[in-house]
mmCIF file of C-alpha atoms and ligand atoms in Angstrom:
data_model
loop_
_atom_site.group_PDB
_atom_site.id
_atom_site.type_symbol
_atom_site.label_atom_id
_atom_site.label_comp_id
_atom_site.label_asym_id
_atom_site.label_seq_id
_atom_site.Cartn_x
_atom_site.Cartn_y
_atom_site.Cartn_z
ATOM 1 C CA UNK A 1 0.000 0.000 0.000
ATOM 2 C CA UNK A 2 3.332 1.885 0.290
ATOM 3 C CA UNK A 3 4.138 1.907 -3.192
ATOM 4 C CA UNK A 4 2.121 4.469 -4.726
ATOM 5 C CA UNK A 5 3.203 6.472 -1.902
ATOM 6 C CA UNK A 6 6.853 6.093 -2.203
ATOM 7 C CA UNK A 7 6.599 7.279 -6.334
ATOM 8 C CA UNK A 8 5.895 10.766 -4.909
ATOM 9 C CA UNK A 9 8.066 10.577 -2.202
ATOM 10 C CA UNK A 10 10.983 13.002 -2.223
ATOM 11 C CA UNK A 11 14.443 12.240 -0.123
ATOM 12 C CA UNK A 12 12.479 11.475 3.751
ATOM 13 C CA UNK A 13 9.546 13.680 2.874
ATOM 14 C CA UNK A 14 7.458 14.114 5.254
ATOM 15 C CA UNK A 15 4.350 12.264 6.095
ATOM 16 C CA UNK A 16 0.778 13.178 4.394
ATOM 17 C CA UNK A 17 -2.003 13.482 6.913
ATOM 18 C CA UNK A 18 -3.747 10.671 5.777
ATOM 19 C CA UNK A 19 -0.865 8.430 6.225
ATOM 20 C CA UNK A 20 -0.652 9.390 9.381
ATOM 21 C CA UNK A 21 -4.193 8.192 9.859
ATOM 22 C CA UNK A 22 -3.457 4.922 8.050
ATOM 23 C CA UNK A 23 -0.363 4.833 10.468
ATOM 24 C CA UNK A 24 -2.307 5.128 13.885
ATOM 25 C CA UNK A 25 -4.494 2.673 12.215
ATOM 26 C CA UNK A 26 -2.033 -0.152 11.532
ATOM 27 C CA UNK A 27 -0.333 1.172 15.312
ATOM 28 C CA UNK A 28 -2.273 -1.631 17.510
ATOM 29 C CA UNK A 29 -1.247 -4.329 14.491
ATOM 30 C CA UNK A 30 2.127 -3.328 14.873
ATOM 31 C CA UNK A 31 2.102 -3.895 18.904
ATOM 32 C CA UNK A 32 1.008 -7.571 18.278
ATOM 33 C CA UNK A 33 3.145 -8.184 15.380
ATOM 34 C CA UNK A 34 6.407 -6.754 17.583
ATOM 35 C CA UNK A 35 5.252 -9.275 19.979
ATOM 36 C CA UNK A 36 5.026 -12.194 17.588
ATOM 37 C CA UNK A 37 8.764 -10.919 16.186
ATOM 38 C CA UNK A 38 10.972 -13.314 18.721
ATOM 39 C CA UNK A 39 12.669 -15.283 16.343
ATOM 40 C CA UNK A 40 16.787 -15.437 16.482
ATOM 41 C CA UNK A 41 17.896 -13.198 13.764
ATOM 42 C CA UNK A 42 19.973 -15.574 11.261
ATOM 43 C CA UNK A 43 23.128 -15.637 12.393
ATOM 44 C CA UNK A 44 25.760 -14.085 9.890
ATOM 45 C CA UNK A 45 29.112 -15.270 12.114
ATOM 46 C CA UNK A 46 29.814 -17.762 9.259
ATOM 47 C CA UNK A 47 30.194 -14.734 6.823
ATOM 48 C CA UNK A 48 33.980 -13.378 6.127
ATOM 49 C CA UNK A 49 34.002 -9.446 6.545
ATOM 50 C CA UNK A 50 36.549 -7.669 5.228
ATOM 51 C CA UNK A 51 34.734 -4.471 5.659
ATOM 52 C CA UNK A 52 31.784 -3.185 7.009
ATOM 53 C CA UNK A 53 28.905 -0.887 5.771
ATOM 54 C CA UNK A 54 25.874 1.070 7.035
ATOM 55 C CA UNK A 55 22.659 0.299 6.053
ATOM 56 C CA UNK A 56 20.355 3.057 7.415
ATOM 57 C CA UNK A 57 16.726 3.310 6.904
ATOM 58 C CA UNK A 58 15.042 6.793 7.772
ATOM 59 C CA UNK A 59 11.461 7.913 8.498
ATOM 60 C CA UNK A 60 10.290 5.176 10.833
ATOM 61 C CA UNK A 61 8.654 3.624 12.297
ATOM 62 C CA UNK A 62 6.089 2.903 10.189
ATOM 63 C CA UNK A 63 3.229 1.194 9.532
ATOM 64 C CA UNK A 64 5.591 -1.457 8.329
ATOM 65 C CA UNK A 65 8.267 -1.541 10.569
ATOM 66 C CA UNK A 66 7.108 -4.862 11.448
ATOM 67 C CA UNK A 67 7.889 -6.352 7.906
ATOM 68 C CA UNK A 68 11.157 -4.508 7.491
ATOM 69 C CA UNK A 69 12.734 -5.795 10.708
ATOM 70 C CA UNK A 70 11.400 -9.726 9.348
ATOM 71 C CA UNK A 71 13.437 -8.918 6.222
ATOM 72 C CA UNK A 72 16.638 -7.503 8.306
ATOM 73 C CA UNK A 73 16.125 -10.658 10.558
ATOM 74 C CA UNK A 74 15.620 -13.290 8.213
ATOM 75 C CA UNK A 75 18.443 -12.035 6.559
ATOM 76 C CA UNK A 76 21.041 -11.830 9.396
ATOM 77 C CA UNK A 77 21.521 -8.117 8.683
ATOM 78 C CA UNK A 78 21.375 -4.948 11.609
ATOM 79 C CA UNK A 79 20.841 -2.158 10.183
ATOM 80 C CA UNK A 80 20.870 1.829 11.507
ATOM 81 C CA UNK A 81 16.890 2.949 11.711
ATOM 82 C CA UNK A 82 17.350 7.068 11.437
ATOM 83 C CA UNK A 83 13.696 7.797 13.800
ATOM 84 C CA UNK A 84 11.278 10.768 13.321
ATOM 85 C CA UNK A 85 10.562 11.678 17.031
ATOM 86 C CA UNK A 86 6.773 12.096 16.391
ATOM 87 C CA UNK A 87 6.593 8.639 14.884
ATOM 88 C CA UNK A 88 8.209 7.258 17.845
ATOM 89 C CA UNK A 89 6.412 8.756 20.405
ATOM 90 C CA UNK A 90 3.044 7.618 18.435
ATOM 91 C CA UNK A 91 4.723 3.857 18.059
ATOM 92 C CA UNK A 92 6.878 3.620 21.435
ATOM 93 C CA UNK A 93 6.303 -0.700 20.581
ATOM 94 C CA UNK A 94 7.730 -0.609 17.128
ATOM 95 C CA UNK A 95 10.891 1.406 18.256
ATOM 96 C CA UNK A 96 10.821 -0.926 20.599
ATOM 97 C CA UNK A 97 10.855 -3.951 18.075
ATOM 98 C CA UNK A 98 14.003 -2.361 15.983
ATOM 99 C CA UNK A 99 16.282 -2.523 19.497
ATOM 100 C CA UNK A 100 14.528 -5.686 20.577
ATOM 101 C CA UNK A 101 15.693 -6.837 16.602
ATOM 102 C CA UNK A 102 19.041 -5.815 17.202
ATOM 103 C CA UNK A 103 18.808 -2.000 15.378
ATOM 104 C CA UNK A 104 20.372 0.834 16.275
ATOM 105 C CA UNK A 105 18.324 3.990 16.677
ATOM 106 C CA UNK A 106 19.268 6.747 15.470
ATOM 107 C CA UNK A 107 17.574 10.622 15.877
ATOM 108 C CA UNK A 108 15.958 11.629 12.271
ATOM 109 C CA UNK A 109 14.456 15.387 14.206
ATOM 110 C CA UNK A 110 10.974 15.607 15.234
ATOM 111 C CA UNK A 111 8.883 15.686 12.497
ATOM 112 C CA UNK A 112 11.304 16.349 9.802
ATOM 113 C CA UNK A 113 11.128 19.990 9.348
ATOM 114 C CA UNK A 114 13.468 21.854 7.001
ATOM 115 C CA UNK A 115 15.768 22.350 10.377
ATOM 116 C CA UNK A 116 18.512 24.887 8.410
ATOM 117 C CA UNK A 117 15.583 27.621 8.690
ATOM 118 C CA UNK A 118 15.473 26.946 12.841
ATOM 119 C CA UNK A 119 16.762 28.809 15.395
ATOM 120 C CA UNK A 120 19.521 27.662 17.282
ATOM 121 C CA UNK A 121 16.835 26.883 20.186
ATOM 122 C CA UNK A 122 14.480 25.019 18.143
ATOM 123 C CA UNK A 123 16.963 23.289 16.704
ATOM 124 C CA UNK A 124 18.386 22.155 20.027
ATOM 125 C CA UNK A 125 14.952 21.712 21.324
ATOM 126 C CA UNK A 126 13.703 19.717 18.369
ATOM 127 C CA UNK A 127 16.848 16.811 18.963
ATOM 128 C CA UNK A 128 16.334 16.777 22.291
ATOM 129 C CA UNK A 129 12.649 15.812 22.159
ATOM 130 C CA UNK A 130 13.196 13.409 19.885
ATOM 131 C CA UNK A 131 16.272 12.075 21.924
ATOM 132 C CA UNK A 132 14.118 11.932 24.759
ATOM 133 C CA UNK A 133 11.148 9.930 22.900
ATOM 134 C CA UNK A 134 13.643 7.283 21.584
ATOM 135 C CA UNK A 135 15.306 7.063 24.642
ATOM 136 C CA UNK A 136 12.119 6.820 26.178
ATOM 137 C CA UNK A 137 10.502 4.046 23.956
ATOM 138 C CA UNK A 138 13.714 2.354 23.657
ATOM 139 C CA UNK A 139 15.823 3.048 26.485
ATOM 140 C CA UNK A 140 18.853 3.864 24.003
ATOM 141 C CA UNK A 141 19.794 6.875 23.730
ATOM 142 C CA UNK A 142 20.916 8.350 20.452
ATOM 143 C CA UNK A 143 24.450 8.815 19.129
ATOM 144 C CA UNK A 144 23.732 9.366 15.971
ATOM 145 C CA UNK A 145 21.804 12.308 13.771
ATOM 146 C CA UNK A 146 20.499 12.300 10.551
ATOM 147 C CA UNK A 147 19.042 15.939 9.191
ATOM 148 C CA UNK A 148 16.093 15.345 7.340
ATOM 149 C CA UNK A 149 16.528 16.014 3.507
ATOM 150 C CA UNK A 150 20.551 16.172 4.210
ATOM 151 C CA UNK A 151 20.076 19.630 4.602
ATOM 152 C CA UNK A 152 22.537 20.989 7.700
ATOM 153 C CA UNK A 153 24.335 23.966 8.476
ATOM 154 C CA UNK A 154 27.351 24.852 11.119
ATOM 155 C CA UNK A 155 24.378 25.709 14.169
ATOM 156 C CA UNK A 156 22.778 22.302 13.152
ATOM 157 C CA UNK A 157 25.814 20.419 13.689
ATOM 158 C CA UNK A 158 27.096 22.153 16.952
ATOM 159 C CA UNK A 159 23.726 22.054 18.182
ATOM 160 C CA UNK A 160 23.689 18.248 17.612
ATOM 161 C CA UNK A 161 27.169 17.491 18.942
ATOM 162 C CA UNK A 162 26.470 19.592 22.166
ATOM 163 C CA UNK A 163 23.788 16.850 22.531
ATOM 164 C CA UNK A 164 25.965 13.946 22.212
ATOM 165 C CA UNK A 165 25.193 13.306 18.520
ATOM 166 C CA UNK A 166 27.490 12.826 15.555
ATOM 167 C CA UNK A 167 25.777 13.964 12.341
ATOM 168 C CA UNK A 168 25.634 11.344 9.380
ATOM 169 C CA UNK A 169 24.524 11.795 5.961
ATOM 170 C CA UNK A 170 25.006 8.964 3.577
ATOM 171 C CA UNK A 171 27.509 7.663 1.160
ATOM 172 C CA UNK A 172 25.214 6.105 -1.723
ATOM 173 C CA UNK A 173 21.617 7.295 -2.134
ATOM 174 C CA UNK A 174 19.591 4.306 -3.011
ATOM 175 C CA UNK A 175 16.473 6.555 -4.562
ATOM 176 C CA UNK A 176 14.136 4.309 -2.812
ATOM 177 C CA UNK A 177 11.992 7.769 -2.222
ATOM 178 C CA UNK A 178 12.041 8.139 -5.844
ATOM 179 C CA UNK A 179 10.268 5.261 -6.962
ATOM 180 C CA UNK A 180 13.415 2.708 -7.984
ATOM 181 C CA UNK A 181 12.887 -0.715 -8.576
ATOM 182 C CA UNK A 182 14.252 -3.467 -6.630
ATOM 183 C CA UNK A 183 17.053 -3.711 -9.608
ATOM 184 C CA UNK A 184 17.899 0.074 -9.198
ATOM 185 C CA UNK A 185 18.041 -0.331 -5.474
ATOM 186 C CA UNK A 186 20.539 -3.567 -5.706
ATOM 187 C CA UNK A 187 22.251 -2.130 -8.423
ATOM 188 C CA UNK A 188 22.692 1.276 -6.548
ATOM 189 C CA UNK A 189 23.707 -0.170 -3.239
ATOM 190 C CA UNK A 190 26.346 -2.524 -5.262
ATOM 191 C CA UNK A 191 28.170 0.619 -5.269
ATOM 192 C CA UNK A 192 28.796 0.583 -1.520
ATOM 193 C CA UNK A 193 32.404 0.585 -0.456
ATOM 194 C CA UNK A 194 34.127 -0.976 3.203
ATOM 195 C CA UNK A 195 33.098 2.203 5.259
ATOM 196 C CA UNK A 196 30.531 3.792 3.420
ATOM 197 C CA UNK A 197 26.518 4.166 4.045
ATOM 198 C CA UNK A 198 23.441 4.223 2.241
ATOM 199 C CA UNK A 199 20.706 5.731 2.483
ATOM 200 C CA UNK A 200 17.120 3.851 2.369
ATOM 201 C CA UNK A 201 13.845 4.161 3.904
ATOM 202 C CA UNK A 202 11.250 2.383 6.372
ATOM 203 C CA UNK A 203 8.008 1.980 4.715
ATOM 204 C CA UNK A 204 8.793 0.816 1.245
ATOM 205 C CA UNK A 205 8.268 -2.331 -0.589
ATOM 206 C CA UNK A 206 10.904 -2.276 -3.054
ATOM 207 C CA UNK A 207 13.663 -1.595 -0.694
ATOM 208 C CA UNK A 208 12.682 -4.618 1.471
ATOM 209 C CA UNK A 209 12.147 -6.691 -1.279
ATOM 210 C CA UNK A 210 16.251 -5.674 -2.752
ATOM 211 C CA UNK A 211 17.684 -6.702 0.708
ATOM 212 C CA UNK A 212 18.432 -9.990 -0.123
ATOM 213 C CA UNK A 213 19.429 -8.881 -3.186
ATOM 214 C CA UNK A 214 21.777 -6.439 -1.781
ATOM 215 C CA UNK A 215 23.155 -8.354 1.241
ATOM 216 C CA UNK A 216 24.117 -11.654 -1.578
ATOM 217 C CA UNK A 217 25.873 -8.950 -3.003
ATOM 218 C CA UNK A 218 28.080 -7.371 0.126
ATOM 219 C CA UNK A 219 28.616 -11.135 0.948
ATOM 220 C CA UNK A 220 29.808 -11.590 -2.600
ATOM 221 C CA UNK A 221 32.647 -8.965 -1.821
ATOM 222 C CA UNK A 222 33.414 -9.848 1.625
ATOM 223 C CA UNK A 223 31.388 -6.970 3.396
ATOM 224 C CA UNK A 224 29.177 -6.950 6.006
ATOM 225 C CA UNK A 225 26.639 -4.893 7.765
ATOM 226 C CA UNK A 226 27.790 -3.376 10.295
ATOM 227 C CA UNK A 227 27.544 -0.056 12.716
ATOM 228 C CA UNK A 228 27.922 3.421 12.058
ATOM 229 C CA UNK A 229 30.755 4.959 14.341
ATOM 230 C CA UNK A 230 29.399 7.830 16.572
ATOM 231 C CA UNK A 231 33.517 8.817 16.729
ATOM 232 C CA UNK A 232 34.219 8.955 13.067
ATOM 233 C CA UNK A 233 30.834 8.589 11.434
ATOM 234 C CA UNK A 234 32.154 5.637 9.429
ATOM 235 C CA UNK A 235 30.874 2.238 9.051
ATOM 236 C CA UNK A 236 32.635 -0.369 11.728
ATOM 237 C CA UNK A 237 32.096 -3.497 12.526
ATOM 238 C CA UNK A 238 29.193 -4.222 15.393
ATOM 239 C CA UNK A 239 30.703 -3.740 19.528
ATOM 240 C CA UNK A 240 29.266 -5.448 21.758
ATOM 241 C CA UNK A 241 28.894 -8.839 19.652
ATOM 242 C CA UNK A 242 28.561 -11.528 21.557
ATOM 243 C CA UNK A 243 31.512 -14.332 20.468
ATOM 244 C CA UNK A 244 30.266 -16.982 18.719
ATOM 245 C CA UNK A 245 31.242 -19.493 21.530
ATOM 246 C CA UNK A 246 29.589 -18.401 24.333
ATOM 247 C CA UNK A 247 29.502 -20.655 27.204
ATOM 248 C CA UNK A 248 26.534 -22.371 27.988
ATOM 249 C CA UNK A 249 24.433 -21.218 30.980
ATOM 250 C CA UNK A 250 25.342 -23.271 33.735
ATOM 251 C CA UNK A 251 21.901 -22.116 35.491
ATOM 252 C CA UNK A 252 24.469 -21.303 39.355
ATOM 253 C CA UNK A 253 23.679 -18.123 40.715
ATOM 254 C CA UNK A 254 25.635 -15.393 40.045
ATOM 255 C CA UNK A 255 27.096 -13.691 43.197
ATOM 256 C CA UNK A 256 29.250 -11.036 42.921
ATOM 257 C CA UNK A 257 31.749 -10.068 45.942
ATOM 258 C CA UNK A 258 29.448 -7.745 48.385
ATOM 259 C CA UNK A 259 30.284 -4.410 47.828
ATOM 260 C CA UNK A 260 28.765 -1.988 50.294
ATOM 261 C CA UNK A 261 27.006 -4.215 52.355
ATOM 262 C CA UNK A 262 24.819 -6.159 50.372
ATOM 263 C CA UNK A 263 24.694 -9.263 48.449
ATOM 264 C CA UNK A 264 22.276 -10.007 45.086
ATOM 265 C CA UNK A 265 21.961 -12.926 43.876
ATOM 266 C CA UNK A 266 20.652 -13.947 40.864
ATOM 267 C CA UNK A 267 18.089 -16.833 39.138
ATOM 268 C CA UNK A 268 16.875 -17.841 35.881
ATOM 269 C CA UNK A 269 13.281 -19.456 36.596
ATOM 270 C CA UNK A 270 11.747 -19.142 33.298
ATOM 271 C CA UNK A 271 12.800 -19.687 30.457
ATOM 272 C CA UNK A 272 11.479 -19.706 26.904
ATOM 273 C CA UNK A 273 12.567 -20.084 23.263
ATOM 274 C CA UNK A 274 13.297 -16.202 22.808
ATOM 275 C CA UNK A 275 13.415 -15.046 26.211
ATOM 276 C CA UNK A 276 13.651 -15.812 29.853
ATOM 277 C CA UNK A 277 12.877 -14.059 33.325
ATOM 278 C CA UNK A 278 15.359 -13.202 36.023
ATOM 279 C CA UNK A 279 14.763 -12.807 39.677
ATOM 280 C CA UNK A 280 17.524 -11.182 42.059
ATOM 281 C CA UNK A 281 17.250 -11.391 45.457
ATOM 282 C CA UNK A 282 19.371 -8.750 47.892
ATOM 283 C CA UNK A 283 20.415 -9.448 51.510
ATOM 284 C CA UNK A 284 21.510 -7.122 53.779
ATOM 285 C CA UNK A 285 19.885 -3.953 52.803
ATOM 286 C CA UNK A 286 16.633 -2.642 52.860
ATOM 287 C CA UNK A 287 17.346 0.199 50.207
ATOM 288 C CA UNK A 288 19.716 -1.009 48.202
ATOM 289 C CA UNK A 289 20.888 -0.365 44.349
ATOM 290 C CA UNK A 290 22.149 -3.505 41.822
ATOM 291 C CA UNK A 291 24.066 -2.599 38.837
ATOM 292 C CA UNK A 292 23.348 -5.500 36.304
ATOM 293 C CA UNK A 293 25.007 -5.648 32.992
ATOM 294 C CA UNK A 294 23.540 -7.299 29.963
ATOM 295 C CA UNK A 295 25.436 -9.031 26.807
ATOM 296 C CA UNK A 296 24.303 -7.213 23.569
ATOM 297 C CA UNK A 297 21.977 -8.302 21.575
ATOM 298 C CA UNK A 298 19.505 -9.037 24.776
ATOM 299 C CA UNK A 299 17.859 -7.014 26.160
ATOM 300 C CA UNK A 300 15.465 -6.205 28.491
ATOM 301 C CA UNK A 301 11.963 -5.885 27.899
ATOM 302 C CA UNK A 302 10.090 -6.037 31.355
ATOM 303 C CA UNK A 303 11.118 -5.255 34.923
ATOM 304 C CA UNK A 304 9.046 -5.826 38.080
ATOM 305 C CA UNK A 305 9.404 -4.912 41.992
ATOM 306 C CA UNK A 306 11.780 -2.051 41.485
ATOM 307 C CA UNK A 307 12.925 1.280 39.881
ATOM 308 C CA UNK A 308 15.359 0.570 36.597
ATOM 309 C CA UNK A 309 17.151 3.277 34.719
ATOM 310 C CA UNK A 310 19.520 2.546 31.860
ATOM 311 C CA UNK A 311 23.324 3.915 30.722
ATOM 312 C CA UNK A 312 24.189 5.199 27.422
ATOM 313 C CA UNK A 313 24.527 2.341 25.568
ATOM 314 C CA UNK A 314 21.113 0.113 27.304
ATOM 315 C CA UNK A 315 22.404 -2.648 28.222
ATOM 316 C CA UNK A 316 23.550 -1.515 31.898
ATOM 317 C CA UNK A 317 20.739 -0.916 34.200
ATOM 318 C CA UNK A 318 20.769 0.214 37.686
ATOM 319 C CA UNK A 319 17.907 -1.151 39.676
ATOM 320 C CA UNK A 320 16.706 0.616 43.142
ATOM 321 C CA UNK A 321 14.467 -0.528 45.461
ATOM 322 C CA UNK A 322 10.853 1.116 45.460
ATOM 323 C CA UNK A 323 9.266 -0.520 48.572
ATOM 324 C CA UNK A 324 8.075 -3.420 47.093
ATOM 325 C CA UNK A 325 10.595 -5.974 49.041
ATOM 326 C CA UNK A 326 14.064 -7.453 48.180
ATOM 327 C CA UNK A 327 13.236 -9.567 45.205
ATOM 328 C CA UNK A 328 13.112 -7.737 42.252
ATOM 329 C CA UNK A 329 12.803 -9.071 38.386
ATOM 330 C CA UNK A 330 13.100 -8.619 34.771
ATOM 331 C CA UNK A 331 12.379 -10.516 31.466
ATOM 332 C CA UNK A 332 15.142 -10.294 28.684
ATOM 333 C CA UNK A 333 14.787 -11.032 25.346
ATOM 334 C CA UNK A 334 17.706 -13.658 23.587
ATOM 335 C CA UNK A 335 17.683 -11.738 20.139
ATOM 336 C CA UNK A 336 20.023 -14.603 19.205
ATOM 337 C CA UNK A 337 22.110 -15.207 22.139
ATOM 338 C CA UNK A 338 19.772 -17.442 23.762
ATOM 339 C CA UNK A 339 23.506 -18.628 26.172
ATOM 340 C CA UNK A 340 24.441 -15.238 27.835
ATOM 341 C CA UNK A 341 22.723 -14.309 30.959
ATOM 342 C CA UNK A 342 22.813 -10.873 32.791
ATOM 343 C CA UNK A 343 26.201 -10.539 35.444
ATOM 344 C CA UNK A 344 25.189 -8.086 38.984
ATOM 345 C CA UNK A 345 27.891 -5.583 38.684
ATOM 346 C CA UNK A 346 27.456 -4.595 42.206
ATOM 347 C CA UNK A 347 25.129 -4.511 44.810
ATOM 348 C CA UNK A 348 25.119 -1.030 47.338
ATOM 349 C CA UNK A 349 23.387 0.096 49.991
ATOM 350 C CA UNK A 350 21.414 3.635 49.999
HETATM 351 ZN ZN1 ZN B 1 13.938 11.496 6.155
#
């Protein structure tokens, strides 16, 4: 239903008000798809990568965010999804499903205004409400900033990198906005070099239809998908990825030394084919704070009996106590490590 929409598309144009209508529409079905999403991306450890490239996909989330993320799954690729805040904070649950897919999220403004013609304090205030919506429906926080259209100036950029964001344009313009077939698509991302990043879009048929296409391509010259740098901007290979011997779980507890006079301790009592529950139990404090660290791609979807906030990169969260006792809880999804379980960093009183 995308497609007639995309042939008048110019680069990330903004949305029409009725597909914004179709798009609160199709909201609920993307809730319940997200939810039905927990399959192990396809592993792509056995590719060799002699380089690494960006694939970046602006405008989201969609109405179809759901079917992009099954393509970039079945296909073993992460990608870098460049978010209009609006859309996020209409769609918190698809945002949701790119980090619980193993996307990064990226800042795409608010509602992709022509930003050059800002202020420096709309400018600053636009990124930061989107920041705050991503961060909020994701619990990433951005590194990365797209300006809509390309279009940036010297303000845009300090204002960005005052906010912790590293602007990124693109390498290779796929013309997905501009009505190219699947060929064109493959044929224009062929031209992607170790480093580089192209630019496509969330919401379009033909550019999820050319990623299999593209990535037998990459693989065909030894490159791989990988993440854009917030340091240099560049395309680098994914941190964070979990080796591909892992040992198994051993189901013990995991204790760490008591550090400021309290112990957690950790169990695994459910689990399930995508994800499993953890329950952490602390002795010797009534308030108390547990640092528990996660191993990327998993993360954490639910938490229960306490108060969780997240670092910079989400997969650190500090858990206080709230009053409800000295067992707290959270459910993580595997997102392909289904062998890694979280480590308690430390456990402290206060
Ligand atoms: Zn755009």
């Amino acid at each position: 239903m995308y497609a007639s929409i995309g042939g008048f598309r110019r680069p990330s144009t903004p949305r029409t008000s009725r597909l914004t209508v179709r798009l609160a529409v199709l909201a609920s079905t993307v809730a319940l798809s997200a939810a039905g999403l927990a399959v192990a991306a396809t592993p792509s450890s056995a590719a060799v990568c002699n380089g690494y490239v960006g694939l970046t996909f602006d405008d989201g989330p969609t109405g179809s965010t759901s079917a992009l993320l099954s393509v970039l799954r079945a296909n073993g690729v992460r990608a870098t999804m460049f978010n209009v805040g609006q859309n996020v904070q209409s769609n918190p649950s698809a945002a949701r499903a790119q980090v619980d897919a193993g996307m990064w999220v990226a800042n795409h403004s608010w509602n992709h205004a022509h930003m050059t013609s800002m202020s420096q304090s709309q400018m600053q205030s636009d990124l930061s409400q989107t920041n705050s919506a991503i961060q909020s429906a994701t619990g990433v926080r951005p590194q990365l900033f797209r300006p809509p259209y390309g279009e940036t100036n010297s303000t845009l950029q300090s204002v960005a990198s005052s906010l912790g964001l590293r602007q990124v344009i693109w390498d290779v313009d796929s013309q997905d906005w501009n009505g190219a077939s699947v060929g064109q698509i493959v044929s224009n991302a062929s031209r992607l070099q170790a480093g580089q990043v192209i630019l496509m879009h969330d919401g379009i048929q033909n550019t999820r239809d050319a990623i299999p296409q593209i990535m037998a391509n990459l693989s065909s010259r030894n490159l791989c998908p990988g993440m854009i740098s917030p340091s240099t901007g560049r395309a680098v290979a994914p941190d964070g990825t979990p080796p591909p011997t892992t040992p198994p779980p051993t189901g013990t507890p995991t204790t760490p030394p008591p550090t400021g006079g309290c112990t957690a301790t950790a169990t695994t009592p459910n689990v399930w084919g995508d994800r499993y529950n953890t329950s952490v139990t602390v002795q010797g404090a009534g308030n108390w704070t547990v640092v528990v660290a996660l191993t990327p791609p998993q993360r954490v979807s639910t938490t229960w009996n306490g108060s969780p906030s997240w670092d910079s990169t989400g997969y650190v969260m500090t858990m206080r106590s709230n009053g409800s006792g000295n067992t707290f809880g959270f459910t993580t999804m595997m997102n392909g490590n289904s062998s890694a379980r979280p480590q308690i960093r430390s456990c402290t009183t206060g």
